């Protein structure tokens, strides 16, 4: 079974048939579009800002001079930069993979079961803050923050992680808290149990080669839609 990322697992949860087409048969290839290009640019700028880069005059605009986000939001992010000056540990753009024992392994290691990219992690002694920058309006999935925290745990073990989706265009934040009574993969935390259940279902799907089409809210965007009798 391939290593799962938050997006691959979410795809399986929504529709196993789409998961198979995208990640096993690879008949759907995502080549990017203007929105993903913009998203990448904004993530790069956020990374620079959190690392303490000075703001250039065009910092809040793209190459064409269009505004990326408002001054209010920039002010908020500058506060993150100031945490670094106060000695708080800040990590940007971390990529972490873990194996079934919850140990860190190489990103491409075959034993990796989960891997995730973490936009920003702030180590605040009493808790860890996991921050994901969102461009566009699509709501973030708490499953992503959970996998982020599980991958961070071996490097920065915490009992509590606070996860934040920061919607840059709307200057809006969604948050959730994750509590781990023990190492996350062995945790009895309800969200972890649910995630383990999905990983087991996925393993069974691979073993039985059974990936049923399951109608969901994203059917209207699905590349398989025209040939799918199960679509909503
Ligand atoms: S149209 Fe909907 S049900 Fe059909 S494969 Fe796509 S996501 Fe699954």
Short mmCIF file of N, CA, C and O in Angstrom, two decimals, residues 4-117:
data_model
loop_
_atom_site.label_atom_id
_atom_site.label_comp_id
_atom_site.label_asym_id
_atom_site.label_seq_id
_atom_site.Cartn_x
_atom_site.Cartn_y
_atom_site.Cartn_z
N UNK A 4 0.28 7.21 2.67
CA UNK A 4 -0.89 8.10 2.57
C UNK A 4 -0.55 9.52 3.01
O UNK A 4 0.18 9.71 3.99
N UNK A 5 -1.11 10.45 2.28
CA UNK A 5 -1.02 11.86 2.67
C UNK A 5 -2.43 12.28 3.09
O UNK A 5 -3.40 11.55 2.83
N UNK A 6 -2.58 13.44 3.72
CA UNK A 6 -3.94 13.87 4.06
C UNK A 6 -4.86 13.89 2.84
O UNK A 6 -6.00 13.47 2.92
N UNK A 7 -4.34 14.34 1.67
CA UNK A 7 -5.25 14.43 0.52
C UNK A 7 -5.57 13.06 -0.06
O UNK A 7 -6.71 12.82 -0.48
N UNK A 8 -4.62 12.11 -0.07
CA UNK A 8 -4.95 10.79 -0.62
C UNK A 8 -5.97 10.10 0.28
O UNK A 8 -6.93 9.49 -0.20
N UNK A 9 -5.78 10.22 1.59
CA UNK A 9 -6.72 9.56 2.51
C UNK A 9 -8.12 10.19 2.40
O UNK A 9 -9.13 9.50 2.40
N UNK A 10 -8.14 11.49 2.27
CA UNK A 10 -9.43 12.16 2.14
C UNK A 10 -10.13 11.70 0.85
O UNK A 10 -11.34 11.49 0.82
N UNK A 11 -9.36 11.56 -0.21
CA UNK A 11 -9.94 11.08 -1.47
C UNK A 11 -10.55 9.70 -1.29
O UNK A 11 -11.67 9.42 -1.72
N UNK A 12 -9.82 8.81 -0.59
CA UNK A 12 -10.35 7.46 -0.36
C UNK A 12 -11.64 7.52 0.46
O UNK A 12 -12.61 6.82 0.18
N UNK A 13 -11.64 8.35 1.50
CA UNK A 13 -12.82 8.45 2.36
C UNK A 13 -14.03 8.93 1.54
O UNK A 13 -15.13 8.42 1.67
N UNK A 14 -13.80 9.89 0.65
CA UNK A 14 -14.91 10.43 -0.17
C UNK A 14 -15.36 9.43 -1.22
O UNK A 14 -16.55 9.22 -1.40
N UNK A 15 -14.39 8.86 -1.93
CA UNK A 15 -14.77 7.94 -3.02
C UNK A 15 -13.60 7.03 -3.36
O UNK A 15 -12.64 7.47 -4.02
N UNK A 16 -13.67 5.76 -2.96
CA UNK A 16 -12.57 4.82 -3.25
C UNK A 16 -12.28 4.70 -4.75
O UNK A 16 -11.11 4.54 -5.14
N UNK A 17 -13.31 4.80 -5.60
CA UNK A 17 -13.06 4.67 -7.05
C UNK A 17 -12.18 5.81 -7.55
O UNK A 17 -11.27 5.60 -8.36
N UNK A 18 -12.44 7.00 -7.05
CA UNK A 18 -11.62 8.15 -7.46
C UNK A 18 -10.19 7.99 -6.93
O UNK A 18 -9.22 8.30 -7.62
N UNK A 19 -10.06 7.47 -5.70
CA UNK A 19 -8.73 7.20 -5.14
C UNK A 19 -7.95 6.27 -6.07
O UNK A 19 -6.78 6.53 -6.40
N UNK A 20 -8.61 5.19 -6.49
CA UNK A 20 -7.92 4.21 -7.36
C UNK A 20 -7.49 4.86 -8.67
O UNK A 20 -6.36 4.68 -9.13
N UNK A 21 -8.41 5.64 -9.26
CA UNK A 21 -8.08 6.27 -10.54
C UNK A 21 -6.92 7.26 -10.40
O UNK A 21 -6.06 7.36 -11.26
N UNK A 22 -6.90 7.94 -9.26
CA UNK A 22 -5.89 8.99 -9.07
C UNK A 22 -4.55 8.45 -8.60
O UNK A 22 -3.50 8.82 -9.13
N UNK A 23 -4.59 7.53 -7.62
CA UNK A 23 -3.32 7.14 -6.97
C UNK A 23 -2.79 5.76 -7.36
O UNK A 23 -1.62 5.49 -7.16
N UNK A 24 -3.67 4.88 -7.88
CA UNK A 24 -3.17 3.55 -8.25
C UNK A 24 -3.04 3.45 -9.77
O UNK A 24 -1.96 3.21 -10.29
N UNK A 25 -4.15 3.70 -10.46
CA UNK A 25 -4.10 3.60 -11.93
C UNK A 25 -3.46 4.85 -12.54
O UNK A 25 -3.01 4.82 -13.68
N UNK A 26 -3.48 5.92 -11.79
CA UNK A 26 -2.90 7.21 -12.23
C UNK A 26 -3.45 7.64 -13.60
O UNK A 26 -2.72 8.11 -14.46
N UNK A 27 -4.76 7.45 -13.77
CA UNK A 27 -5.36 7.89 -15.03
C UNK A 27 -5.85 9.34 -14.94
O UNK A 27 -6.26 9.94 -15.90
N UNK A 28 -5.82 9.87 -13.70
CA UNK A 28 -6.15 11.30 -13.55
C UNK A 28 -4.89 12.00 -13.10
O UNK A 28 -4.33 11.68 -12.05
N UNK A 29 -4.44 12.90 -13.91
CA UNK A 29 -3.24 13.65 -13.54
C UNK A 29 -3.61 15.12 -13.36
O UNK A 29 -4.28 15.70 -14.21
N UNK A 30 -3.16 15.67 -12.24
CA UNK A 30 -3.45 17.08 -12.00
C UNK A 30 -2.26 17.91 -12.45
O UNK A 30 -1.14 17.73 -11.96
N UNK A 31 -2.49 18.77 -13.44
CA UNK A 31 -1.37 19.52 -14.00
C UNK A 31 -1.26 20.94 -13.45
O UNK A 31 -0.37 21.68 -13.81
N UNK A 32 -2.20 21.31 -12.58
CA UNK A 32 -2.14 22.66 -12.01
C UNK A 32 -2.97 23.65 -12.81
O UNK A 32 -3.32 23.39 -13.96
N UNK A 33 -3.29 24.77 -12.19
CA UNK A 33 -4.07 25.82 -12.87
C UNK A 33 -3.71 27.16 -12.22
O UNK A 33 -2.81 27.23 -11.36
N UNK A 34 -4.40 28.20 -12.63
CA UNK A 34 -4.06 29.54 -12.12
C UNK A 34 -4.21 29.59 -10.60
O UNK A 34 -3.40 30.23 -9.91
N UNK A 35 -5.24 28.90 -10.07
CA UNK A 35 -5.47 28.95 -8.62
C UNK A 35 -4.33 28.24 -7.86
O UNK A 35 -3.87 28.74 -6.83
N UNK A 36 -3.83 27.11 -8.40
CA UNK A 36 -2.75 26.43 -7.68
C UNK A 36 -1.44 27.22 -7.79
O UNK A 36 -0.65 27.26 -6.86
N UNK A 37 -1.26 27.88 -8.95
CA UNK A 37 -0.06 28.73 -9.11
C UNK A 37 -0.07 29.85 -8.07
O UNK A 37 0.93 30.15 -7.43
N UNK A 38 -1.24 30.47 -7.93
CA UNK A 38 -1.38 31.55 -6.95
C UNK A 38 -1.13 31.00 -5.54
O UNK A 38 -0.44 31.61 -4.74
N UNK A 39 -1.70 29.83 -5.27
CA UNK A 39 -1.52 29.21 -3.96
C UNK A 39 -0.05 28.96 -3.66
O UNK A 39 0.43 29.23 -2.56
N UNK A 40 0.69 28.48 -4.66
CA UNK A 40 2.12 28.21 -4.44
C UNK A 40 2.89 29.48 -4.16
O UNK A 40 3.75 29.54 -3.29
N UNK A 41 2.54 30.53 -4.91
CA UNK A 41 3.21 31.82 -4.72
C UNK A 41 2.95 32.34 -3.30
O UNK A 41 3.88 32.79 -2.61
N UNK A 42 1.71 32.26 -2.88
CA UNK A 42 1.38 32.77 -1.54
C UNK A 42 2.10 31.95 -0.47
O UNK A 42 2.65 32.50 0.48
N UNK A 43 2.13 30.64 -0.63
CA UNK A 43 2.84 29.81 0.35
C UNK A 43 4.32 30.20 0.43
O UNK A 43 4.92 30.23 1.50
N UNK A 44 4.90 30.48 -0.72
CA UNK A 44 6.32 30.87 -0.75
C UNK A 44 6.51 32.18 0.01
O UNK A 44 7.43 32.34 0.81
N UNK A 45 5.60 33.13 -0.25
CA UNK A 45 5.70 34.42 0.44
C UNK A 45 5.51 34.26 1.95
O UNK A 45 6.19 34.90 2.75
N UNK A 46 4.58 33.39 2.34
CA UNK A 46 4.33 33.17 3.76
C UNK A 46 5.58 32.57 4.41
O UNK A 46 5.96 32.92 5.52
N UNK A 47 6.20 31.65 3.68
CA UNK A 47 7.41 31.01 4.20
C UNK A 47 8.50 32.07 4.43
O UNK A 47 9.11 32.13 5.50
N UNK A 48 8.68 32.94 3.43
CA UNK A 48 9.70 33.98 3.56
C UNK A 48 9.42 34.89 4.75
O UNK A 48 10.30 35.23 5.53
N UNK A 49 8.16 35.24 4.87
CA UNK A 49 7.78 36.17 5.94
C UNK A 49 8.02 35.54 7.31
O UNK A 49 8.56 36.17 8.22
N UNK A 50 7.62 34.27 7.44
CA UNK A 50 7.79 33.60 8.74
C UNK A 50 9.25 33.38 9.06
O UNK A 50 9.64 33.24 10.22
N UNK A 51 10.09 33.31 8.01
CA UNK A 51 11.52 33.16 8.24
C UNK A 51 12.19 34.49 8.52
O UNK A 51 13.39 34.57 8.73
N UNK A 52 11.39 35.55 8.48
CA UNK A 52 11.92 36.87 8.87
C UNK A 52 12.41 37.71 7.73
O UNK A 52 13.13 38.69 7.94
N UNK A 53 12.05 37.34 6.46
CA UNK A 53 12.49 38.18 5.34
C UNK A 53 11.88 39.57 5.44
O UNK A 53 10.73 39.70 5.88
N UNK A 54 12.65 40.53 4.99
CA UNK A 54 12.09 41.89 4.97
C UNK A 54 11.02 41.94 3.88
O UNK A 54 11.08 41.22 2.90
N UNK A 55 10.01 42.77 4.11
CA UNK A 55 8.95 42.89 3.12
C UNK A 55 9.40 43.77 1.96
O UNK A 55 9.85 44.88 2.17
N UNK A 56 9.28 43.22 0.75
CA UNK A 56 9.57 44.06 -0.41
C UNK A 56 8.30 44.85 -0.74
O UNK A 56 7.21 44.47 -0.31
N UNK A 57 8.42 45.94 -1.51
CA UNK A 57 7.23 46.75 -1.80
C UNK A 57 6.12 45.94 -2.47
O UNK A 57 4.94 46.24 -2.31
N UNK A 58 6.49 44.89 -3.23
CA UNK A 58 5.46 44.13 -3.94
C UNK A 58 5.08 42.86 -3.19
O UNK A 58 4.49 41.95 -3.76
N UNK A 59 5.41 42.81 -1.89
CA UNK A 59 5.22 41.56 -1.14
C UNK A 59 3.79 41.03 -1.19
O UNK A 59 3.57 39.85 -1.33
N UNK A 60 2.84 41.92 -1.09
CA UNK A 60 1.44 41.47 -1.05
C UNK A 60 0.79 41.37 -2.41
O UNK A 60 -0.42 41.28 -2.51
N UNK A 61 1.60 41.35 -3.48
CA UNK A 61 1.00 41.29 -4.82
C UNK A 61 1.65 40.16 -5.62
O UNK A 61 2.75 39.71 -5.29
N UNK A 62 0.97 39.73 -6.67
CA UNK A 62 1.60 38.73 -7.53
C UNK A 62 2.38 39.45 -8.62
O UNK A 62 2.50 40.68 -8.61
N UNK A 63 2.92 38.68 -9.58
CA UNK A 63 3.77 39.28 -10.61
C UNK A 63 3.05 40.34 -11.43
O UNK A 63 3.68 41.24 -11.99
N UNK A 64 1.72 40.28 -11.50
CA UNK A 64 0.97 41.25 -12.29
C UNK A 64 0.51 42.43 -11.46
O UNK A 64 -0.26 43.27 -11.92
N UNK A 65 0.92 42.47 -10.23
CA UNK A 65 0.54 43.58 -9.37
C UNK A 65 -0.79 43.38 -8.66
O UNK A 65 -1.26 44.23 -7.92
N UNK A 66 -1.45 42.21 -8.89
CA UNK A 66 -2.75 41.99 -8.23
C UNK A 66 -2.51 41.68 -6.76
O UNK A 66 -1.53 41.03 -6.38
N UNK A 67 -3.43 42.15 -5.94
CA UNK A 67 -3.28 42.01 -4.49
C UNK A 67 -3.50 40.56 -4.05
O UNK A 67 -4.44 39.91 -4.51
N UNK A 68 -2.62 40.04 -3.22
CA UNK A 68 -2.76 38.67 -2.75
C UNK A 68 -3.57 38.60 -1.46
O UNK A 68 -4.35 37.72 -1.24
N UNK A 69 -3.34 39.53 -0.57
CA UNK A 69 -4.11 39.55 0.67
C UNK A 69 -3.95 40.92 1.33
O UNK A 69 -3.09 41.71 0.97
N UNK A 70 -4.80 41.15 2.32
CA UNK A 70 -4.88 42.50 2.87
C UNK A 70 -3.87 42.80 3.97
O UNK A 70 -3.23 41.91 4.52
N UNK A 71 -3.76 44.10 4.29
CA UNK A 71 -2.78 44.55 5.28
C UNK A 71 -3.07 43.98 6.67
O UNK A 71 -2.15 43.65 7.41
N UNK A 72 -4.37 43.82 7.00
CA UNK A 72 -4.70 43.27 8.32
C UNK A 72 -4.05 41.92 8.51
O UNK A 72 -3.50 41.61 9.56
N UNK A 73 -4.15 41.13 7.45
CA UNK A 73 -3.59 39.81 7.57
C UNK A 73 -2.07 39.86 7.68
O UNK A 73 -1.45 39.14 8.48
N UNK A 74 -1.46 40.70 6.87
CA UNK A 74 0.00 40.83 6.92
C UNK A 74 0.43 41.19 8.35
O UNK A 74 1.39 40.64 8.89
N UNK A 75 -0.32 42.10 8.97
CA UNK A 75 0.02 42.49 10.34
C UNK A 75 -0.01 41.30 11.28
O UNK A 75 0.84 41.15 12.16
N UNK A 76 -1.01 40.42 11.08
CA UNK A 76 -1.10 39.23 11.93
C UNK A 76 0.12 38.33 11.75
O UNK A 76 0.67 37.80 12.70
N UNK A 77 0.51 38.16 10.48
CA UNK A 77 1.65 37.27 10.23
C UNK A 77 2.94 37.87 10.78
O UNK A 77 3.81 37.15 11.27
N UNK A 78 3.02 39.20 10.74
CA UNK A 78 4.22 39.82 11.30
C UNK A 78 4.36 39.49 12.78
O UNK A 78 5.46 39.41 13.32
N UNK A 79 3.23 39.26 13.45
CA UNK A 79 3.29 38.90 14.87
C UNK A 79 3.98 37.54 15.02
O UNK A 79 4.69 37.29 15.97
N UNK A 80 3.73 36.64 14.04
CA UNK A 80 4.40 35.33 14.09
C UNK A 80 5.91 35.54 13.98
O UNK A 80 6.70 34.95 14.70
N UNK A 81 6.29 36.43 13.02
CA UNK A 81 7.72 36.74 12.87
C UNK A 81 8.31 37.26 14.17
O UNK A 81 9.43 36.90 14.54
N UNK A 82 7.54 38.04 14.90
CA UNK A 82 8.09 38.62 16.13
C UNK A 82 8.24 37.56 17.23
O UNK A 82 9.04 37.72 18.14
N UNK A 83 7.49 36.46 17.14
CA UNK A 83 7.66 35.38 18.11
C UNK A 83 9.08 34.82 18.05
O UNK A 83 9.70 34.48 19.04
N UNK A 84 9.58 34.70 16.80
CA UNK A 84 10.93 34.18 16.61
C UNK A 84 11.93 35.06 17.38
O UNK A 84 12.84 34.56 18.02
N UNK A 85 11.74 36.38 17.28
CA UNK A 85 12.66 37.29 17.97
C UNK A 85 12.59 37.09 19.48
O UNK A 85 13.54 37.36 20.20
N UNK A 86 11.45 36.60 19.97
CA UNK A 86 11.34 36.37 21.42
C UNK A 86 11.86 34.99 21.81
O UNK A 86 11.71 34.55 22.95
N UNK A 87 12.41 34.25 20.86
CA UNK A 87 13.02 32.96 21.18
C UNK A 87 12.10 31.76 21.03
O UNK A 87 12.47 30.64 21.33
N UNK A 88 10.86 31.99 20.55
CA UNK A 88 9.94 30.86 20.33
C UNK A 88 10.41 30.12 19.07
O UNK A 88 10.80 30.74 18.08
N UNK A 89 10.40 28.77 19.16
CA UNK A 89 10.88 28.00 18.01
C UNK A 89 9.80 27.93 16.94
O UNK A 89 8.67 27.52 17.21
N UNK A 90 10.18 28.32 15.72
CA UNK A 90 9.25 28.33 14.59
C UNK A 90 9.85 27.50 13.46
O UNK A 90 11.03 27.64 13.14
N UNK A 91 9.06 26.62 12.91
CA UNK A 91 9.54 25.79 11.80
C UNK A 91 8.61 25.99 10.62
O UNK A 91 7.39 25.88 10.77
N UNK A 92 9.18 26.26 9.45
CA UNK A 92 8.32 26.45 8.28
C UNK A 92 8.57 25.37 7.25
O UNK A 92 9.67 24.85 7.12
N UNK A 93 7.50 25.05 6.53
CA UNK A 93 7.56 24.09 5.41
C UNK A 93 8.28 22.80 5.78
O UNK A 93 9.20 22.38 5.10
N UNK A 94 7.83 22.18 6.84
CA UNK A 94 8.41 20.89 7.21
C UNK A 94 7.76 19.77 6.41
O UNK A 94 6.55 19.78 6.20
N UNK A 95 8.55 18.79 6.00
CA UNK A 95 8.01 17.61 5.33
C UNK A 95 8.42 16.40 6.15
O UNK A 95 9.61 16.17 6.35
N UNK A 96 7.44 15.67 6.67
CA UNK A 96 7.76 14.57 7.58
C UNK A 96 6.98 13.31 7.18
O UNK A 96 5.79 13.37 6.89
N UNK A 97 7.68 12.17 7.21
CA UNK A 97 7.01 10.88 6.98
C UNK A 97 7.26 10.00 8.19
O UNK A 97 8.33 10.06 8.81
N UNK A 98 6.26 9.19 8.55
CA UNK A 98 6.42 8.27 9.68
C UNK A 98 6.03 6.84 9.26
O UNK A 98 5.21 6.65 8.37
N UNK A 99 6.64 5.87 9.97
CA UNK A 99 6.29 4.47 9.70
C UNK A 99 5.23 3.99 10.69
O UNK A 99 4.73 4.77 11.52
N UNK A 100 4.91 2.70 10.63
CA UNK A 100 3.82 2.16 11.46
C UNK A 100 4.15 2.18 12.95
O UNK A 100 3.25 2.05 13.78
N UNK A 101 5.45 2.35 13.29
CA UNK A 101 5.81 2.48 14.71
C UNK A 101 5.79 3.94 15.15
O UNK A 101 6.14 4.26 16.28
N UNK A 102 5.46 4.81 14.25
CA UNK A 102 5.43 6.24 14.58
C UNK A 102 6.81 6.87 14.54
O UNK A 102 7.01 7.96 15.07
N UNK A 103 7.77 6.19 13.88
CA UNK A 103 9.13 6.75 13.80
C UNK A 103 9.28 7.53 12.50
O UNK A 103 8.66 7.20 11.48
N UNK A 104 10.15 8.56 12.56
CA UNK A 104 10.42 9.35 11.36
C UNK A 104 11.21 8.49 10.37
O UNK A 104 12.17 7.83 10.75
N UNK A 105 10.79 8.51 9.13
CA UNK A 105 11.57 7.84 8.08
C UNK A 105 11.71 8.79 6.91
O UNK A 105 11.06 9.84 6.87
N UNK A 106 12.57 8.40 5.97
CA UNK A 106 12.77 9.23 4.79
C UNK A 106 11.44 9.41 4.04
O UNK A 106 10.60 8.52 4.03
N UNK A 107 11.29 10.58 3.42
CA UNK A 107 10.04 10.92 2.72
C UNK A 107 9.61 9.81 1.76
O UNK A 107 8.44 9.48 1.65
N UNK A 108 10.57 9.22 1.05
CA UNK A 108 10.23 8.20 0.04
C UNK A 108 10.42 6.78 0.56
O UNK A 108 10.32 5.83 -0.21
N UNK A 109 10.71 6.63 1.86
CA UNK A 109 10.94 5.28 2.40
C UNK A 109 9.70 4.41 2.22
O UNK A 109 8.57 4.85 2.47
N UNK A 110 9.93 3.16 1.82
CA UNK A 110 8.79 2.26 1.56
C UNK A 110 8.01 1.93 2.83
O UNK A 110 6.85 1.52 2.78
N UNK A 111 8.66 2.06 4.00
CA UNK A 111 7.96 1.72 5.24
C UNK A 111 7.07 2.88 5.73
O UNK A 111 6.32 2.72 6.69
N UNK A 112 7.15 4.03 5.07
CA UNK A 112 6.34 5.18 5.51
C UNK A 112 4.86 4.87 5.32
O UNK A 112 4.45 4.37 4.27
N UNK A 113 4.05 5.13 6.36
CA UNK A 113 2.60 4.95 6.19
C UNK A 113 1.88 6.30 6.04
O UNK A 113 0.85 6.37 5.40
N UNK A 114 2.43 7.32 6.66
CA UNK A 114 1.82 8.66 6.55
C UNK A 114 2.90 9.68 6.24
O UNK A 114 4.02 9.58 6.77
N UNK A 115 2.58 10.62 5.41
CA UNK A 115 3.51 11.73 5.20
C UNK A 115 2.71 13.02 5.07
O UNK A 115 1.57 12.99 4.61
N UNK A 116 3.32 14.11 5.57
CA UNK A 116 2.60 15.38 5.43
C UNK A 116 3.56 16.55 5.37
O UNK A 116 4.69 16.48 5.88
N UNK A 117 3.08 17.59 4.73
CA UNK A 117 3.81 18.86 4.67
C UNK A 117 3.13 19.80 5.65
O UNK A 117 1.90 19.93 5.63
#
